[in-house]
Amino acid sequence: MRGIGRNVGKITLRKTIPIVDKLNMVMQDRDNLKEEVGEMKKSLVDLHVKVNCIVEKQGEQGVVDPSTIPPFKSNCALLLDLIHIGKRCDLCDWKKRAVARGEVHEVDLTAHVHGADLGEGNFRVVLIEIKASHAELWKEVVYHHTLGEVGVGGFVLWPKLFLTIYP
């Protein structure tokens, strides 16, 4: 009774029951999330081991030289990028105007688009609709300089900061 105060009756105690129940639910949800994060970390480590095994086997067969493949990044940024693959997006210019519509196709740093490395912070996007065919590409390549030259169905390299990705 000291913690609650004077003049505590049955009604006051009954009013605190839903609050305590809600607090217990929140704490249980927090514990469940901690377990899920732990499981995801374990599965990420397992995936890292499997990828390394595959790379080593391909290197033994002469298919891929493991030294040319960058190490697997197990950070949150890569995981967040991977969830965008296959999602529709708007490609925006530097004034944040939509110049085309596309679908995220690749987020791997080592992927190539028209002979150029994708690099960090860029996505490979397949064009579905071009709204401004005169819009210039972010990274000039030998063959194409504008979205119109690439055409619908073609791939472009686009910074993820200038993509509006839809769920």
JSON list of C-alpha atoms in Angstrom, two decimals:
[
{"chain": "A", "resi": 1, "resn": "MET", "atom": "CA", "xyz": [0.00, 0.00, 0.00]},
{"chain": "A", "resi": 2, "resn": "ARG", "atom": "CA", "xyz": [2.92, 2.37, 0.55]},
{"chain": "A", "resi": 3, "resn": "GLY", "atom": "CA", "xyz": [3.85, 2.35, -3.14]},
{"chain": "A", "resi": 4, "resn": "ILE", "atom": "CA", "xyz": [0.34, 3.16, -4.33]},
{"chain": "A", "resi": 5, "resn": "GLY", "atom": "CA", "xyz": [-0.63, 5.70, -1.68]},
{"chain": "A", "resi": 6, "resn": "ARG", "atom": "CA", "xyz": [-3.39, 6.25, 0.82]},
{"chain": "A", "resi": 7, "resn": "ASN", "atom": "CA", "xyz": [-7.06, 5.50, 0.35]},
{"chain": "A", "resi": 8, "resn": "VAL", "atom": "CA", "xyz": [-6.48, 2.49, -1.89]},
{"chain": "A", "resi": 9, "resn": "GLY", "atom": "CA", "xyz": [-9.63, 0.53, -2.47]},
{"chain": "A", "resi": 10, "resn": "LYS", "atom": "CA", "xyz": [-10.77, -2.45, -4.47]},
{"chain": "A", "resi": 11, "resn": "ILE", "atom": "CA", "xyz": [-11.69, -0.31, -7.48]},
{"chain": "A", "resi": 12, "resn": "THR", "atom": "CA", "xyz": [-8.22, 1.26, -7.70]},
{"chain": "A", "resi": 13, "resn": "LEU", "atom": "CA", "xyz": [-6.56, -2.15, -7.56]},
{"chain": "A", "resi": 14, "resn": "ARG", "atom": "CA", "xyz": [-8.89, -3.51, -10.26]},
{"chain": "A", "resi": 15, "resn": "LYS", "atom": "CA", "xyz": [-7.94, -0.62, -12.57]},
{"chain": "A", "resi": 16, "resn": "THR", "atom": "CA", "xyz": [-4.24, -1.55, -12.36]},
{"chain": "A", "resi": 17, "resn": "ILE", "atom": "CA", "xyz": [-4.81, -5.14, -13.53]},
{"chain": "A", "resi": 18, "resn": "PRO", "atom": "CA", "xyz": [-5.07, -4.27, -17.30]},
{"chain": "A", "resi": 19, "resn": "ILE", "atom": "CA", "xyz": [-1.94, -2.15, -17.04]},
{"chain": "A", "resi": 20, "resn": "VAL", "atom": "CA", "xyz": [0.02, -5.00, -15.47]},
{"chain": "A", "resi": 21, "resn": "ASP", "atom": "CA", "xyz": [-1.30, -7.43, -18.09]},
{"chain": "A", "resi": 22, "resn": "LYS", "atom": "CA", "xyz": [-0.25, -5.09, -20.91]},
{"chain": "A", "resi": 23, "resn": "LEU", "atom": "CA", "xyz": [3.20, -4.67, -19.35]},
{"chain": "A", "resi": 24, "resn": "ASN", "atom": "CA", "xyz": [3.58, -8.47, -19.18]},
{"chain": "A", "resi": 25, "resn": "MET", "atom": "CA", "xyz": [2.60, -8.78, -22.86]},
{"chain": "A", "resi": 26, "resn": "VAL", "atom": "CA", "xyz": [5.13, -6.13, -23.89]},
{"chain": "A", "resi": 27, "resn": "MET", "atom": "CA", "xyz": [7.88, -7.86, -21.94]},
{"chain": "A", "resi": 28, "resn": "GLN", "atom": "CA", "xyz": [6.96, -11.21, -23.52]},
{"chain": "A", "resi": 29, "resn": "ASP", "atom": "CA", "xyz": [7.05, -9.64, -27.01]},
{"chain": "A", "resi": 30, "resn": "ARG", "atom": "CA", "xyz": [10.49, -8.18, -26.24]},
{"chain": "A", "resi": 31, "resn": "ASP", "atom": "CA", "xyz": [11.77, -11.59, -25.17]},
{"chain": "A", "resi": 32, "resn": "ASN", "atom": "CA", "xyz": [10.35, -13.19, -28.33]},
{"chain": "A", "resi": 33, "resn": "LEU", "atom": "CA", "xyz": [12.08, -10.57, -30.50]},
{"chain": "A", "resi": 34, "resn": "LYS", "atom": "CA", "xyz": [15.39, -11.21, -28.72]},
{"chain": "A", "resi": 35, "resn": "GLU", "atom": "CA", "xyz": [15.04, -14.93, -29.48]},
{"chain": "A", "resi": 36, "resn": "GLU", "atom": "CA", "xyz": [14.24, -14.25, -33.15]},
{"chain": "A", "resi": 37, "resn": "VAL", "atom": "CA", "xyz": [17.26, -11.96, -33.51]},
{"chain": "A", "resi": 38, "resn": "GLY", "atom": "CA", "xyz": [19.46, -14.65, -31.94]},
{"chain": "A", "resi": 39, "resn": "GLU", "atom": "CA", "xyz": [18.12, -17.26, -34.37]},
{"chain": "A", "resi": 40, "resn": "MET", "atom": "CA", "xyz": [18.69, -14.91, -37.32]},
{"chain": "A", "resi": 41, "resn": "LYS", "atom": "CA", "xyz": [22.29, -14.33, -36.24]},
{"chain": "A", "resi": 42, "resn": "LYS", "atom": "CA", "xyz": [22.87, -18.09, -36.04]},
{"chain": "A", "resi": 43, "resn": "SER", "atom": "CA", "xyz": [21.35, -18.68, -39.48]},
{"chain": "A", "resi": 44, "resn": "LEU", "atom": "CA", "xyz": [23.46, -15.84, -40.92]},
{"chain": "A", "resi": 45, "resn": "VAL", "atom": "CA", "xyz": [26.62, -17.48, -39.58]},
{"chain": "A", "resi": 46, "resn": "ASP", "atom": "CA", "xyz": [25.50, -20.82, -41.08]},
{"chain": "A", "resi": 47, "resn": "LEU", "atom": "CA", "xyz": [24.86, -19.11, -44.41]},
{"chain": "A", "resi": 48, "resn": "HIS", "atom": "CA", "xyz": [28.31, -17.52, -44.29]},
{"chain": "A", "resi": 49, "resn": "VAL", "atom": "CA", "xyz": [29.90, -20.94, -43.72]},
{"chain": "A", "resi": 50, "resn": "LYS", "atom": "CA", "xyz": [27.92, -22.48, -46.59]},
{"chain": "A", "resi": 51, "resn": "VAL", "atom": "CA", "xyz": [28.89, -19.68, -48.98]},
{"chain": "A", "resi": 52, "resn": "ASN", "atom": "CA", "xyz": [32.55, -20.10, -48.09]},
{"chain": "A", "resi": 53, "resn": "CYS", "atom": "CA", "xyz": [32.31, -23.87, -48.68]},
{"chain": "A", "resi": 54, "resn": "ILE", "atom": "CA", "xyz": [30.71, -23.33, -52.09]},
{"chain": "A", "resi": 55, "resn": "VAL", "atom": "CA", "xyz": [33.36, -20.80, -53.08]},
{"chain": "A", "resi": 56, "resn": "GLU", "atom": "CA", "xyz": [36.14, -23.18, -52.01]},
{"chain": "A", "resi": 57, "resn": "LYS", "atom": "CA", "xyz": [34.63, -26.08, -53.97]},
{"chain": "A", "resi": 58, "resn": "GLN", "atom": "CA", "xyz": [34.23, -23.95, -57.10]},
{"chain": "A", "resi": 59, "resn": "GLY", "atom": "CA", "xyz": [37.82, -22.80, -56.73]},
{"chain": "A", "resi": 60, "resn": "GLU", "atom": "CA", "xyz": [39.02, -26.44, -56.58]},
{"chain": "A", "resi": 61, "resn": "GLN", "atom": "CA", "xyz": [37.14, -27.22, -59.78]},
{"chain": "A", "resi": 62, "resn": "GLY", "atom": "CA", "xyz": [38.75, -24.26, -61.51]},
{"chain": "A", "resi": 63, "resn": "VAL", "atom": "CA", "xyz": [35.47, -22.42, -61.97]},
{"chain": "A", "resi": 64, "resn": "VAL", "atom": "CA", "xyz": [36.10, -19.46, -59.65]},
{"chain": "A", "resi": 65, "resn": "ASP", "atom": "CA", "xyz": [39.25, -18.12, -58.06]},
{"chain": "A", "resi": 66, "resn": "PRO", "atom": "CA", "xyz": [38.26, -17.50, -54.39]},
{"chain": "A", "resi": 67, "resn": "SER", "atom": "CA", "xyz": [40.78, -14.68, -54.07]},
{"chain": "A", "resi": 68, "resn": "THR", "atom": "CA", "xyz": [38.84, -12.65, -56.64]},
{"chain": "A", "resi": 69, "resn": "ILE", "atom": "CA", "xyz": [35.61, -12.85, -54.64]},
{"chain": "A", "resi": 70, "resn": "PRO", "atom": "CA", "xyz": [35.24, -10.24, -51.90]},
{"chain": "A", "resi": 71, "resn": "PRO", "atom": "CA", "xyz": [34.45, -11.54, -48.40]},
{"chain": "A", "resi": 72, "resn": "PHE", "atom": "CA", "xyz": [30.81, -12.09, -47.51]},
{"chain": "A", "resi": 73, "resn": "LYS", "atom": "CA", "xyz": [29.52, -9.06, -45.64]},
{"chain": "A", "resi": 74, "resn": "SER", "atom": "CA", "xyz": [27.32, -10.06, -42.73]},
{"chain": "A", "resi": 75, "resn": "ASN", "atom": "CA", "xyz": [26.18, -6.61, -41.77]},
{"chain": "A", "resi": 76, "resn": "CYS", "atom": "CA", "xyz": [22.64, -5.34, -41.42]},
{"chain": "A", "resi": 77, "resn": "ALA", "atom": "CA", "xyz": [22.94, -3.05, -44.45]},
{"chain": "A", "resi": 78, "resn": "LEU", "atom": "CA", "xyz": [23.39, -5.99, -46.83]},
{"chain": "A", "resi": 79, "resn": "LEU", "atom": "CA", "xyz": [20.44, -7.83, -45.27]},
{"chain": "A", "resi": 80, "resn": "LEU", "atom": "CA", "xyz": [18.27, -4.74, -45.62]},
{"chain": "A", "resi": 81, "resn": "ASP", "atom": "CA", "xyz": [19.30, -4.42, -49.27]},
{"chain": "A", "resi": 82, "resn": "LEU", "atom": "CA", "xyz": [18.53, -8.09, -50.00]},
{"chain": "A", "resi": 83, "resn": "ILE", "atom": "CA", "xyz": [14.87, -7.68, -49.01]},
{"chain": "A", "resi": 84, "resn": "HIS", "atom": "CA", "xyz": [14.42, -5.16, -51.84]},
{"chain": "A", "resi": 85, "resn": "ILE", "atom": "CA", "xyz": [15.16, -7.64, -54.64]},
{"chain": "A", "resi": 86, "resn": "GLY", "atom": "CA", "xyz": [12.11, -8.13, -56.83]},
{"chain": "A", "resi": 87, "resn": "LYS", "atom": "CA", "xyz": [10.27, -5.05, -55.55]},
{"chain": "A", "resi": 88, "resn": "ARG", "atom": "CA", "xyz": [8.87, -2.32, -57.78]},
{"chain": "A", "resi": 89, "resn": "CYS", "atom": "CA", "xyz": [10.45, 1.12, -57.55]},
{"chain": "A", "resi": 90, "resn": "ASP", "atom": "CA", "xyz": [10.48, 4.60, -59.04]},
{"chain": "A", "resi": 91, "resn": "LEU", "atom": "CA", "xyz": [13.81, 5.89, -60.33]},
{"chain": "A", "resi": 92, "resn": "CYS", "atom": "CA", "xyz": [14.22, 9.55, -59.39]},
{"chain": "A", "resi": 93, "resn": "ASP", "atom": "CA", "xyz": [16.57, 12.20, -60.70]},
{"chain": "A", "resi": 94, "resn": "TRP", "atom": "CA", "xyz": [18.58, 14.53, -58.47]},
{"chain": "A", "resi": 95, "resn": "LYS", "atom": "CA", "xyz": [15.49, 16.73, -57.98]},
{"chain": "A", "resi": 96, "resn": "LYS", "atom": "CA", "xyz": [13.61, 13.66, -56.71]},
{"chain": "A", "resi": 97, "resn": "ARG", "atom": "CA", "xyz": [11.29, 13.57, -59.76]},
{"chain": "A", "resi": 98, "resn": "ALA", "atom": "CA", "xyz": [10.31, 10.11, -60.98]},
{"chain": "A", "resi": 99, "resn": "VAL", "atom": "CA", "xyz": [11.88, 9.57, -64.40]},
{"chain": "A", "resi": 100, "resn": "ALA", "atom": "CA", "xyz": [11.21, 5.84, -64.74]},
{"chain": "A", "resi": 101, "resn": "ARG", "atom": "CA", "xyz": [9.61, 2.84, -63.07]},
{"chain": "A", "resi": 102, "resn": "GLY", "atom": "CA", "xyz": [11.46, -0.41, -62.55]},
{"chain": "A", "resi": 103, "resn": "GLU", "atom": "CA", "xyz": [12.10, -3.47, -60.43]},
{"chain": "A", "resi": 104, "resn": "VAL", "atom": "CA", "xyz": [15.14, -4.04, -58.22]},
{"chain": "A", "resi": 105, "resn": "HIS", "atom": "CA", "xyz": [17.11, -6.89, -59.77]},
{"chain": "A", "resi": 106, "resn": "GLU", "atom": "CA", "xyz": [20.51, -6.98, -58.04]},
{"chain": "A", "resi": 107, "resn": "VAL", "atom": "CA", "xyz": [22.15, -5.47, -54.94]},
{"chain": "A", "resi": 108, "resn": "ASP", "atom": "CA", "xyz": [25.48, -7.35, -55.00]},
{"chain": "A", "resi": 109, "resn": "LEU", "atom": "CA", "xyz": [28.48, -5.01, -54.91]},
{"chain": "A", "resi": 110, "resn": "THR", "atom": "CA", "xyz": [30.39, -7.07, -57.47]},
{"chain": "A", "resi": 111, "resn": "ALA", "atom": "CA", "xyz": [27.62, -7.25, -60.10]},
{"chain": "A", "resi": 112, "resn": "HIS", "atom": "CA", "xyz": [28.24, -5.58, -63.46]},
{"chain": "A", "resi": 113, "resn": "VAL", "atom": "CA", "xyz": [25.94, -3.24, -65.35]},
{"chain": "A", "resi": 114, "resn": "HIS", "atom": "CA", "xyz": [27.10, -2.36, -68.87]},
{"chain": "A", "resi": 115, "resn": "GLY", "atom": "CA", "xyz": [30.69, -3.18, -67.95]},
{"chain": "A", "resi": 116, "resn": "ALA", "atom": "CA", "xyz": [30.76, -1.11, -64.72]},
{"chain": "A", "resi": 117, "resn": "ASP", "atom": "CA", "xyz": [30.79, -2.48, -61.18]},
{"chain": "A", "resi": 118, "resn": "LEU", "atom": "CA", "xyz": [27.60, -1.91, -59.22]},
{"chain": "A", "resi": 119, "resn": "GLY", "atom": "CA", "xyz": [29.48, -0.59, -56.19]},
{"chain": "A", "resi": 120, "resn": "GLU", "atom": "CA", "xyz": [28.24, 0.27, -52.75]},
{"chain": "A", "resi": 121, "resn": "GLY", "atom": "CA", "xyz": [24.97, 2.18, -52.44]},
{"chain": "A", "resi": 122, "resn": "ASN", "atom": "CA", "xyz": [23.73, 1.28, -55.93]},
{"chain": "A", "resi": 123, "resn": "PHE", "atom": "CA", "xyz": [21.12, -1.17, -57.20]},
{"chain": "A", "resi": 124, "resn": "ARG", "atom": "CA", "xyz": [20.76, -2.84, -60.58]},
{"chain": "A", "resi": 125, "resn": "VAL", "atom": "CA", "xyz": [17.24, -2.09, -61.78]},
{"chain": "A", "resi": 126, "resn": "VAL", "atom": "CA", "xyz": [15.35, -3.46, -64.77]},
{"chain": "A", "resi": 127, "resn": "LEU", "atom": "CA", "xyz": [13.30, -0.76, -66.49]},
{"chain": "A", "resi": 128, "resn": "ILE", "atom": "CA", "xyz": [9.55, -1.35, -66.78]},
{"chain": "A", "resi": 129, "resn": "GLU", "atom": "CA", "xyz": [8.38, 2.10, -67.85]},
{"chain": "A", "resi": 130, "resn": "ILE", "atom": "CA", "xyz": [10.34, 5.18, -68.90]},
{"chain": "A", "resi": 131, "resn": "LYS", "atom": "CA", "xyz": [8.72, 8.54, -68.12]},
{"chain": "A", "resi": 132, "resn": "ALA", "atom": "CA", "xyz": [11.62, 10.78, -69.19]},
{"chain": "A", "resi": 133, "resn": "SER", "atom": "CA", "xyz": [13.67, 9.16, -71.94]},
{"chain": "A", "resi": 134, "resn": "HIS", "atom": "CA", "xyz": [16.14, 12.08, -71.95]},
{"chain": "A", "resi": 135, "resn": "ALA", "atom": "CA", "xyz": [17.10, 11.52, -68.28]},
{"chain": "A", "resi": 136, "resn": "GLU", "atom": "CA", "xyz": [20.81, 10.79, -67.98]},
{"chain": "A", "resi": 137, "resn": "LEU", "atom": "CA", "xyz": [22.19, 7.68, -66.33]},
{"chain": "A", "resi": 138, "resn": "TRP", "atom": "CA", "xyz": [23.91, 8.12, -62.97]},
{"chain": "A", "resi": 139, "resn": "LYS", "atom": "CA", "xyz": [27.07, 6.41, -64.13]},
{"chain": "A", "resi": 140, "resn": "GLU", "atom": "CA", "xyz": [27.91, 6.96, -67.78]},
{"chain": "A", "resi": 141, "resn": "VAL", "atom": "CA", "xyz": [28.86, 3.88, -69.72]},
{"chain": "A", "resi": 142, "resn": "VAL", "atom": "CA", "xyz": [30.32, 3.41, -73.18]},
{"chain": "A", "resi": 143, "resn": "TYR", "atom": "CA", "xyz": [27.10, 2.34, -74.89]},
{"chain": "A", "resi": 144, "resn": "HIS", "atom": "CA", "xyz": [24.32, 4.33, -73.20]},
{"chain": "A", "resi": 145, "resn": "HIS", "atom": "CA", "xyz": [23.97, 7.84, -71.80]},
{"chain": "A", "resi": 146, "resn": "THR", "atom": "CA", "xyz": [20.20, 8.20, -71.24]},
{"chain": "A", "resi": 147, "resn": "LEU", "atom": "CA", "xyz": [17.32, 6.01, -70.09]},
{"chain": "A", "resi": 148, "resn": "GLY", "atom": "CA", "xyz": [15.82, 6.17, -73.58]},
{"chain": "A", "resi": 149, "resn": "GLU", "atom": "CA", "xyz": [18.94, 4.58, -75.05]},
{"chain": "A", "resi": 150, "resn": "VAL", "atom": "CA", "xyz": [18.74, 1.71, -72.55]},
{"chain": "A", "resi": 151, "resn": "GLY", "atom": "CA", "xyz": [15.03, 1.15, -73.23]},
{"chain": "A", "resi": 152, "resn": "VAL", "atom": "CA", "xyz": [12.31, -0.79, -71.48]},
{"chain": "A", "resi": 153, "resn": "GLY", "atom": "CA", "xyz": [13.55, -4.19, -70.34]},
{"chain": "A", "resi": 154, "resn": "GLY", "atom": "CA", "xyz": [17.13, -2.98, -70.02]},
{"chain": "A", "resi": 155, "resn": "PHE", "atom": "CA", "xyz": [19.19, -2.76, -66.85]},
{"chain": "A", "resi": 156, "resn": "VAL", "atom": "CA", "xyz": [20.53, 0.40, -65.27]},
{"chain": "A", "resi": 157, "resn": "LEU", "atom": "CA", "xyz": [22.67, 1.19, -62.27]},
{"chain": "A", "resi": 158, "resn": "TRP", "atom": "CA", "xyz": [20.83, 3.55, -59.89]},
{"chain": "A", "resi": 159, "resn": "PRO", "atom": "CA", "xyz": [21.71, 4.89, -56.41]},
{"chain": "A", "resi": 160, "resn": "LYS", "atom": "CA", "xyz": [19.41, 3.48, -53.76]},
{"chain": "A", "resi": 161, "resn": "LEU", "atom": "CA", "xyz": [19.02, 6.95, -52.25]},
{"chain": "A", "resi": 162, "resn": "PHE", "atom": "CA", "xyz": [17.24, 7.99, -55.43]},
{"chain": "A", "resi": 163, "resn": "LEU", "atom": "CA", "xyz": [14.90, 5.01, -55.57]},
{"chain": "A", "resi": 164, "resn": "THR", "atom": "CA", "xyz": [11.40, 4.99, -54.14]},
{"chain": "A", "resi": 165, "resn": "ILE", "atom": "CA", "xyz": [10.87, 1.31, -53.34]},
{"chain": "A", "resi": 166, "resn": "TYR", "atom": "CA", "xyz": [7.33, 0.02, -52.89]},
{"chain": "A", "resi": 167, "resn": "PRO", "atom": "CA", "xyz": [6.43, -2.85, -50.53]}
]
